[in-house]
Amino acid sequence: MQSRSIRRAVLVTLTAVCVLAPTVATAAPTWGPAATAPVHPGVQTVTSGGQCTANFIYTSRTGSVYIGQAAHCSGTGAATETDGCSSASLPLGTPVAVAGASKPGKLVYNSWITMHARGEKDPDACAYNDLALVKLDKADAAKVNPSIPLFGGPTGIGGPSAQGDQVYSYGNSSLRNGITQLSPKRGVVVQTDGNGWSRVVYTVTQGIPGDSGSAFLNADGAAIGILSTVAIAPLAGSNGVGDLGRELAYAQAHAGISGLKLAKGTEPFDANAIG
């Protein structure tokens, strides 16, 4: 299976009366057990042959369930094409295979497509807004749990990071050939980029192609970002992690999904889950 390459980034520089419709109350999704639910953050996703790692679970006011991946996972250009405002992508509606799901999901939001369509001018958003949402089939709703494997959480949406802050992540690249002990990892923030749109992190084992989109948590178990780039200079071996708070806010404003929000984990966060 071809792994979708993590975007390679050299960081020296990715008069009418309105009648309001009545509010429809929708029951929150019923999650499967964390220990056995096959669809959760960290599972592999495959889009047109390219493999990535899912980050978090999201819900809408209608009760739909979505799983996140990096926007560049459906990119059609070279791995060096990192500007989401100009890089091409597969269209919305593209099927996405989600490990553990009985049916393919459907790409319903991609920040690259949205920024391109809107003519986004903010260079930081263009460089680092890298979130896509895959709507899961209703048949798989009971198979989902939003908890991060081993660590638990997320406990909510986290804020900005400072140099030295601890981070926690779970990758799932097929290039590791099933070596799961390399998937959960802890790391540290070394700098922030793009006026808060991204942070550079070092982890015990670097995120590699196929880990794209992986969830990142802070020391409180809050969701802070998704893995987007692998750096070759000047901080070789580091990863760029887009800021989830900003990326999700952009999606909430422009995806057309009413009530879009992050699903909190059913399991408590444990920073000491790995040695």
Coordinates of N, CA and C in Angstrom, one line a residue, residues 29-236:
P29 N -24.4 11.0 19.9 CA -24.1 9.6 19.5 C -23.8 8.7 20.7
T30 N -24.2 7.5 20.5 CA -23.8 6.5 21.5 C -22.5 5.8 21.1
W31 N -21.5 6.0 21.9 CA -20.2 5.5 21.5 C -20.0 4.0 21.8
G32 N -19.3 3.3 21.0 CA -18.9 1.9 21.4 C -17.9 1.9 22.5
P33 N -17.7 0.8 23.1 CA -16.7 0.7 24.2 C -15.3 1.0 23.7
A34 N -14.5 1.8 24.5 CA -13.2 2.2 24.1 C -12.3 1.0 23.8
A35 N -12.5 -0.1 24.6 CA -11.6 -1.2 24.5 C -11.8 -2.0 23.2
T36 N -13.0 -2.0 22.7 CA -13.3 -2.8 21.5 C -13.8 -2.1 20.3
A37 N -14.1 -0.8 20.4 CA -14.6 -0.1 19.2 C -13.5 -0.1 18.1
P38 N -13.8 -0.5 16.9 CA -12.8 -0.6 15.9 C -12.4 0.7 15.2
V39 N -13.3 1.7 15.3 CA -13.1 3.0 14.7 C -12.8 4.0 15.7
H40 N -11.6 4.6 15.7 CA -11.2 5.6 16.7 C -10.1 6.4 16.2
P41 N -9.7 7.5 16.9 CA -8.5 8.2 16.5 C -7.3 7.3 16.4
G42 N -6.5 7.5 15.4 CA -5.3 6.7 15.2 C -5.5 5.6 14.2
V43 N -6.7 5.3 13.7 CA -6.8 4.2 12.7 C -6.3 4.8 11.4
Q44 N -5.9 3.9 10.5 CA -5.5 4.2 9.2 C -6.6 4.6 8.3
T45 N -6.4 5.6 7.5 CA -7.4 6.0 6.4 C -6.6 5.9 5.1
V46 N -7.4 5.5 4.0 CA -6.8 5.4 2.7 C -7.7 6.2 1.7
T47 N -7.1 7.1 1.1 CA -7.7 8.0 0.1 C -7.1 7.8 -1.3
S48 N -7.7 7.2 -2.2 CA -7.2 7.0 -3.5 C -5.8 6.3 -3.5
G49 N -5.6 5.4 -2.6 CA -4.4 4.6 -2.5 C -3.4 5.2 -1.5
G50 N -3.6 6.4 -1.0 CA -2.7 7.1 -0.1 C -3.1 6.9 1.3
Q51 N -2.2 6.4 2.2 CA -2.5 6.1 3.6 C -2.1 7.2 4.5
C52 N -3.0 7.5 5.4 CA -2.8 8.5 6.5 C -3.3 8.0 7.8
T53 N -3.2 8.8 8.9 CA -3.6 8.4 10.2 C -4.8 9.4 10.6
A54 N -5.9 8.8 11.1 CA -7.0 9.7 11.5 C -6.6 10.4 12.8
N55 N -7.1 11.6 13.0 CA -6.8 12.3 14.3 C -7.9 12.2 15.3
F56 N -9.0 13.0 15.2 CA -10.0 13.0 16.2 C -11.4 12.7 15.6
I57 N -12.4 12.5 16.4 CA -13.8 12.2 16.0 C -14.5 13.5 16.3
Y58 N -15.4 13.8 15.3 CA -16.2 15.0 15.4 C -17.7 14.7 15.2
T59 N -18.6 15.6 15.7 CA -20.0 15.3 15.5 C -20.7 16.6 15.0
S60 N -21.9 16.5 14.5 CA -22.7 17.6 14.1 C -24.0 17.7 14.8
R61 N -24.8 18.7 14.6 CA -26.1 18.9 15.3 C -27.0 17.8 14.8
T62 N -26.9 17.3 13.6 CA -27.8 16.3 13.1 C -27.4 14.9 13.6
G63 N -26.4 14.8 14.4 CA -25.9 13.5 14.9 C -25.0 12.7 14.0
S64 N -24.6 13.3 12.9 CA -23.6 12.7 12.0 C -22.2 12.6 12.7
V65 N -21.4 11.6 12.4 CA -20.1 11.4 13.0 C -19.1 11.5 11.9
Y66 N -18.0 12.2 12.2 CA -16.9 12.4 11.2 C -15.6 12.0 11.9
I67 N -14.7 11.6 11.0 CA -13.3 11.3 11.5 C -12.4 12.2 10.7
G68 N -11.4 12.7 11.4 CA -10.5 13.7 10.8 C -9.3 13.1 10.2
Q69 N -8.8 13.7 9.1 CA -7.5 13.4 8.5 C -6.9 14.7 8.0
A70 N -5.7 14.7 7.6 CA -5.0 15.9 7.1 C -5.6 16.2 5.7
A71 N -5.8 17.4 5.4 CA -6.3 17.8 4.1 C -5.4 17.3 3.0
H72 N -4.1 17.3 3.2 CA -3.1 16.9 2.2 C -3.2 15.4 1.9
C73 N -3.9 14.7 2.7 CA -4.1 13.2 2.4 C -4.9 13.0 1.1
S74 N -5.6 14.0 0.7 CA -6.3 13.8 -0.6 C -5.8 14.8 -1.6
G75 N -4.5 15.3 -1.4 CA -3.9 16.1 -2.4 C -3.5 15.3 -3.6
T76 N -3.4 15.9 -4.7 CA -3.1 15.3 -6.0 C -1.7 15.7 -6.5
G77 N -1.1 16.6 -5.9 CA 0.2 17.1 -6.4 C 1.4 16.4 -5.7
A78 N 2.6 16.9 -5.9 CA 3.8 16.3 -5.2 C 3.8 16.6 -3.8
A79 N 4.7 15.9 -3.1 CA 4.8 16.0 -1.6 C 5.3 17.4 -1.2
T80 N 6.0 18.1 -2.2 CA 6.5 19.4 -1.9 C 5.5 20.5 -2.0
E81 N 4.3 20.2 -2.6 CA 3.2 21.2 -2.7 C 2.5 21.3 -1.4
T82 N 2.9 22.4 -0.6 CA 2.4 22.5 0.7 C 1.5 23.7 0.9
D83 N 1.3 24.5 -0.1 CA 0.4 25.7 0.1 C -1.1 25.2 -0.2
G84 N -1.9 25.2 0.8 CA -3.2 24.7 0.7 C -4.1 25.6 -0.2
C85 N -3.7 26.8 -0.4 CA -4.5 27.7 -1.2 C -4.3 27.6 -2.7
S86 N -3.2 26.8 -3.1 CA -2.9 26.6 -4.5 C -2.8 25.1 -4.9
S87 N -2.6 24.3 -3.9 CA -2.4 22.8 -4.2 C -3.7 22.2 -4.5
A88 N -3.7 21.3 -5.5 CA -4.9 20.6 -5.9 C -5.2 19.4 -5.0
S89 N -6.5 19.1 -5.0 CA -7.0 18.0 -4.1 C -8.1 17.2 -4.9
L90 N -8.3 16.0 -4.5 CA -9.4 15.2 -4.9 C -10.7 15.9 -4.4
P91 N -11.8 15.8 -5.2 CA -13.0 16.5 -4.8 C -13.8 16.0 -3.6
L92 N -14.6 16.9 -3.0 CA -15.5 16.4 -2.0 C -16.4 15.3 -2.5
G93 N -16.7 14.4 -1.7 CA -17.5 13.2 -2.1 C -16.6 12.0 -2.4
T94 N -15.3 12.2 -2.5 CA -14.3 11.1 -2.7 C -14.4 10.1 -1.5
P95 N -14.6 8.8 -1.9 CA -14.6 7.8 -0.8 C -13.3 7.6 -0.1
V96 N -13.4 7.4 1.2 CA -12.2 7.2 2.0 C -12.4 5.9 2.8
A97 N -11.4 5.0 2.7 CA -11.5 3.8 3.5 C -11.0 4.1 4.9
V98 N -11.8 3.7 5.9 CA -11.4 3.9 7.3 C -11.3 2.5 7.9
A99 N -10.1 2.2 8.5 CA -9.9 1.0 9.1 C -10.9 0.8 10.2
G100 N -11.5 -0.4 10.3 CA -12.5 -0.8 11.3 C -13.9 -0.5 10.9
A101 N -14.1 0.3 9.8 CA -15.4 0.6 9.3 C -15.9 -0.4 8.3
S102 N -17.1 -0.7 8.2 CA -17.6 -1.7 7.3 C -17.8 -1.1 5.9
K103 N -18.0 0.3 5.8 CA -18.2 0.9 4.6 C -17.3 2.1 4.5
P104 N -16.9 2.5 3.2 CA -16.1 3.7 3.1 C -16.8 5.0 3.6
G105 N -16.0 5.9 4.2 CA -16.6 7.2 4.5 C -16.5 8.1 3.3
K106 N -17.0 9.3 3.5 CA -17.0 10.3 2.3 C -16.4 11.6 2.7
L107 N -15.5 12.1 1.9 CA -14.8 13.3 2.2 C -15.8 14.5 2.0
V108 N -16.1 15.2 3.1 CA -17.1 16.2 3.1 C -16.6 17.6 3.4
Y109 N -15.4 17.7 3.9 CA -14.7 19.0 4.1 C -13.2 18.8 3.9
N110 N -12.6 19.8 3.2 CA -11.2 19.8 3.0 C -10.7 21.3 3.1
S111 N -9.9 21.6 4.0 CA -9.5 23.0 4.2 C -8.8 23.6 2.9
W112 N -8.1 22.7 2.2 CA -7.4 23.2 1.0 C -8.4 23.6 -0.1
I113 N -9.4 22.7 -0.3 CA -10.5 23.0 -1.3 C -11.2 24.3 -0.8
T114 N -11.5 24.4 0.4 CA -12.3 25.6 0.9 C -11.5 26.9 0.8
M115 N -10.2 26.8 1.2 CA -9.4 28.0 1.1 C -9.3 28.5 -0.4
H116 N -9.0 27.5 -1.3 CA -8.9 27.8 -2.7 C -10.2 28.5 -3.2
A117 N -11.4 27.9 -2.8 CA -12.6 28.4 -3.3 C -12.9 29.8 -2.8
R118 N -12.5 30.0 -1.6 CA -12.8 31.3 -0.9 C -11.8 32.4 -1.3
G119 N -10.7 32.0 -2.0 CA -9.6 33.0 -2.3 C -8.9 33.5 -1.0
E120 N -8.7 32.5 -0.1 CA -8.0 32.9 1.1 C -6.7 33.6 0.9
K121 N -6.5 34.7 1.6 CA -5.3 35.5 1.4 C -4.3 35.5 2.6
D122 N -4.7 34.9 3.7 CA -3.8 34.8 4.9 C -2.7 33.8 4.6
P123 N -1.5 34.2 4.4 CA -0.4 33.2 4.1 C -0.2 32.1 5.2
D124 N -0.5 32.5 6.4 CA -0.3 31.5 7.5 C -1.4 30.4 7.4
A125 N -2.6 30.8 7.1 CA -3.7 29.8 6.9 C -3.4 29.0 5.7
C126 N -2.9 29.6 4.6 CA -2.6 28.8 3.4 C -1.5 27.8 3.7
A127 N -0.6 28.1 4.5 CA 0.6 27.3 4.8 C 0.3 26.1 5.8
Y128 N -0.6 26.4 6.7 CA -0.8 25.5 7.8 C -2.1 24.9 8.1
N129 N -3.2 25.4 7.4 CA -4.6 24.9 7.6 C -4.7 23.6 6.9
D130 N -4.7 22.5 7.6 CA -4.5 21.2 6.9 C -5.4 20.2 7.5
L131 N -6.7 20.5 7.5 CA -7.7 19.6 8.1 C -8.8 19.1 7.1
A132 N -9.1 17.9 7.1 CA -10.2 17.3 6.3 C -11.1 16.5 7.2
L133 N -12.4 16.4 6.8 CA -13.4 15.6 7.6 C -14.0 14.6 6.7
V134 N -14.0 13.4 7.2 CA -14.6 12.2 6.5 C -15.9 11.8 7.2
K135 N -17.0 11.9 6.6 CA -18.3 11.5 7.2 C -18.4 10.0 7.2
L136 N -18.6 9.4 8.4 CA -18.7 8.0 8.5 C -20.1 7.5 8.1
D137 N -20.2 6.3 7.5 CA -21.5 5.8 7.2 C -22.3 5.5 8.5
K138 N -23.6 5.7 8.4 CA -24.5 5.4 9.6 C -24.3 4.0 10.1
A139 N -24.0 3.1 9.2 CA -23.9 1.7 9.6 C -22.7 1.5 10.5
D140 N -21.8 2.4 10.6 CA -20.6 2.3 11.4 C -20.7 3.1 12.7
A141 N -21.8 3.9 12.9 CA -21.8 4.8 14.0 C -21.6 4.1 15.4
A142 N -22.1 2.9 15.6 CA -22.0 2.2 16.8 C -20.6 1.6 17.0
K143 N -19.8 1.6 16.0 CA -18.4 1.1 16.1 C -17.4 2.1 16.4
V144 N -17.8 3.3 16.8 CA -16.9 4.4 17.0 C -16.7 4.7 18.5
N145 N -15.5 5.0 18.8 CA -15.2 5.6 20.2 C -14.2 6.7 19.9
P146 N -14.4 7.9 20.5 CA -13.5 9.1 20.3 C -12.2 9.1 21.1
S147 N -12.0 8.1 21.9 CA -10.8 8.2 22.8 C -9.5 7.9 22.0
I148 N -8.4 8.6 22.4 CA -7.1 8.3 21.9 C -6.6 7.0 22.4
P149 N -6.1 6.1 21.6 CA -5.5 4.8 22.1 C -4.5 5.1 23.2
L150 N -4.5 4.3 24.2 CA -3.6 4.3 25.4 C -3.7 5.5 26.2
F151 N -3.5 6.7 25.6 CA -3.5 8.0 26.4 C -4.9 8.4 26.9
G152 N -6.0 8.1 26.2 CA -7.3 8.6 26.6 C -7.4 10.0 26.1
G153 N -8.5 10.7 26.5 CA -8.8 12.0 26.0 C -9.3 11.9 24.6
P154 N -9.5 12.9 23.9 CA -9.2 14.3 24.3 C -10.2 14.9 25.3
T155 N -9.7 15.8 26.1 CA -10.5 16.4 27.1 C -11.2 17.7 26.7
G156 N -10.9 18.1 25.5 CA -11.5 19.3 24.9 C -10.5 19.9 23.9
I157 N -10.7 21.2 23.5 CA -9.7 21.8 22.6 C -8.7 22.6 23.4
G158 N -7.4 22.4 23.1 CA -6.4 23.1 23.8 C -6.1 24.5 23.2
G159 N -5.3 25.3 23.9 CA -4.9 26.6 23.3 C -3.5 26.6 22.8
P160 N -2.9 27.7 22.7 CA -1.5 27.8 22.1 C -0.5 27.1 22.9
S161 N 0.6 26.8 22.3 CA 1.7 26.1 23.0 C 2.9 27.0 23.2
A162 N 3.7 26.7 24.2 CA 4.9 27.4 24.5 C 6.1 26.5 24.3
Q163 N 7.3 27.0 24.1 CA 8.5 26.2 23.9 C 8.7 25.4 25.2
G164 N 8.9 24.1 25.0 CA 9.1 23.2 26.1 C 7.9 22.4 26.6
D165 N 6.7 22.8 26.1 CA 5.5 22.1 26.4 C 5.5 20.6 26.0
Q166 N 5.0 19.7 26.8 CA 5.0 18.3 26.5 C 3.8 18.1 25.6
V167 N 3.9 17.1 24.7 CA 2.8 16.7 23.8 C 2.8 15.2 23.7
Y168 N 1.7 14.7 23.3 CA 1.4 13.3 23.2 C 0.7 13.0 21.9
S169 N 1.1 11.9 21.2 CA 0.5 11.6 19.9 C 0.5 10.1 19.7
Y170 N -0.3 9.7 18.6 CA -0.4 8.3 18.3 C -0.4 8.2 16.7
G171 N 0.6 7.7 16.1 CA 0.7 7.5 14.7 C 0.3 6.1 14.3
N172 N 0.1 5.9 13.0 CA -0.2 4.6 12.5 C 0.2 4.4 11.1
S173 N 1.5 4.7 10.8 CA 1.9 4.5 9.4 C 2.1 3.1 9.1
S174 N 1.7 2.7 7.9 CA 1.8 1.3 7.4 C 3.3 1.0 7.2
L175 N 4.2 2.0 7.1 CA 5.6 1.7 6.9 C 6.2 1.1 8.2
R176 N 5.5 1.2 9.3 CA 6.1 0.5 10.5 C 5.8 -1.0 10.5
N177 N 5.0 -1.4 9.6 CA 4.7 -2.9 9.4 C 4.2 -3.5 10.7
G178 N 3.3 -2.8 11.3 CA 2.6 -3.3 12.5 C 3.4 -3.2 13.8
I179 N 4.5 -2.5 13.8 CA 5.2 -2.4 15.1 C 4.6 -1.3 15.9
T180 N 3.6 -1.8 16.7 CA 2.7 -0.8 17.4 C 3.3 -0.1 18.5
Q181 N 4.4 -0.6 19.1 CA 5.1 0.1 20.2 C 5.7 1.4 19.8
L182 N 5.8 1.6 18.5 CA 6.4 2.9 18.0 C 5.3 3.9 17.7
S183 N 4.0 3.5 17.8 CA 2.9 4.3 17.5 C 2.6 5.4 18.5
P184 N 2.4 5.0 19.8 CA 2.2 6.1 20.8 C 3.5 6.7 21.2
K185 N 3.5 8.0 21.3 CA 4.8 8.7 21.6 C 4.5 10.0 22.4
R186 N 5.6 10.4 23.0 CA 5.5 11.7 23.7 C 6.6 12.6 23.1
G187 N 6.5 13.9 23.2 CA 7.4 14.8 22.7 C 7.4 16.2 23.3
V188 N 8.0 17.1 22.7 CA 8.1 18.5 23.2 C 8.0 19.5 22.1
V189 N 7.4 20.6 22.4 CA 7.3 21.7 21.5 C 8.6 22.5 21.5
V190 N 9.2 22.8 20.3 CA 10.4 23.5 20.2 C 10.2 24.9 19.7
Q191 N 9.2 25.2 19.0 CA 8.8 26.5 18.6 C 7.4 26.6 18.0
T192 N 6.9 27.8 17.8 CA 5.6 28.0 17.1 C 5.9 28.7 15.8
D193 N 5.0 28.5 14.9 CA 5.2 29.0 13.5 C 3.8 29.6 13.1
G194 N 3.9 30.5 12.0 CA 2.7 30.9 11.4 C 1.8 31.7 12.3
N195 N 2.4 32.5 13.2 CA 1.6 33.3 14.1 C 0.5 32.5 14.8
G196 N 1.0 31.3 15.3 CA 0.1 30.4 16.1 C -0.6 29.4 15.3
W197 N -0.5 29.4 13.9 CA -1.2 28.4 13.1 C -0.5 27.0 13.2
S198 N 0.7 27.0 13.7 CA 1.5 25.7 13.7 C 2.5 25.7 14.8
R199 N 2.9 24.5 15.2 CA 4.0 24.3 16.2 C 5.0 23.3 15.7
V200 N 6.2 23.4 16.0 CA 7.2 22.4 15.6 C 7.5 21.6 16.8
V201 N 7.5 20.3 16.7 CA 7.7 19.4 17.8 C 8.7 18.3 17.5
Y202 N 9.4 17.9 18.5 CA 10.2 16.7 18.4 C 9.6 15.6 19.3
T203 N 9.4 14.4 18.7 CA 8.9 13.3 19.5 C 9.9 12.2 19.5
V204 N 9.7 11.2 20.4 CA 10.7 10.1 20.6 C 11.0 9.4 19.3
T205 N 10.0 9.1 18.5 CA 10.2 8.6 17.2 C 9.5 9.6 16.3
Q206 N 10.2 10.1 15.2 CA 9.6 11.1 14.4 C 8.4 10.6 13.6
G207 N 7.4 11.5 13.4 CA 6.3 11.1 12.5 C 6.8 10.9 11.1
I208 N 6.4 9.9 10.5 CA 6.9 9.5 9.2 C 5.7 9.5 8.2
P209 N 6.0 9.4 6.9 CA 4.9 9.2 5.9 C 3.9 8.2 6.3
G210 N 2.6 8.5 6.3 CA 1.6 7.6 6.8 C 1.1 8.0 8.1
D211 N 1.9 8.7 8.9 CA 1.4 9.3 10.2 C 0.7 10.6 10.0
S212 N 0.7 11.1 8.8 CA 0.0 12.4 8.5 C -1.4 12.4 9.1
G213 N -1.7 13.5 9.7 CA -3.0 13.7 10.3 C -3.1 13.2 11.8
S214 N -2.1 12.6 12.3 CA -2.1 12.1 13.7 C -2.5 13.1 14.7
A215 N -3.2 12.7 15.7 CA -3.7 13.6 16.8 C -2.5 14.0 17.7
F216 N -2.6 15.2 18.2 CA -1.6 15.6 19.2 C -2.4 16.2 20.4
L217 N -2.0 15.8 21.6 CA -2.6 16.3 22.8 C -1.6 17.1 23.7
N218 N -2.1 18.0 24.5 CA -1.1 18.6 25.4 C -1.1 17.9 26.8
A219 N -0.4 18.4 27.8 CA -0.2 17.8 29.0 C -1.5 17.6 29.8
D220 N -2.6 18.3 29.4 CA -3.9 18.2 30.1 C -4.8 17.2 29.3
G221 N -4.3 16.7 28.2 CA -5.1 15.8 27.4 C -6.0 16.5 26.4
A222 N -5.8 17.8 26.3 CA -6.6 18.6 25.3 C -6.1 18.5 23.9
A223 N -6.9 18.5 22.9 CA -6.5 18.3 21.5 C -5.9 19.7 21.1
I224 N -4.7 19.6 20.6 CA -4.0 20.8 20.2 C -3.6 20.8 18.7
G225 N -3.6 19.7 18.1 CA -3.1 19.8 16.7 C -3.1 18.4 16.0
I226 N -2.8 18.5 14.7 CA -2.6 17.3 13.8 C -1.3 17.4 13.1
L227 N -0.7 16.2 12.9 CA 0.6 16.2 12.3 C 0.5 16.5 10.8
S228 N 1.3 17.4 10.3 CA 1.2 17.9 9.0 C 2.4 17.8 8.1
T229 N 3.6 18.1 8.7 CA 4.8 18.1 7.9 C 6.0 17.4 8.6
V230 N 6.9 17.0 7.8 CA 8.2 16.5 8.3 C 9.2 17.4 7.8
A231 N 10.1 17.9 8.7 CA 11.1 18.9 8.4 C 12.4 18.3 8.0
I232 N 13.0 18.8 7.0 CA 14.3 18.4 6.5 C 15.4 19.5 6.8
A233 N 15.0 20.7 7.2 CA 15.9 21.7 7.6 C 15.0 22.9 8.1
P234 N 15.5 23.7 9.1 CA 16.7 23.5 9.8 C 16.6 22.6 11.0
L235 N 15.4 22.2 11.4 CA 15.2 21.3 12.5 C 14.9 19.9 12.0
A236 N 15.9 19.3 11.5 CA 15.8 17.9 10.9 C 15.2 17.0 11.9

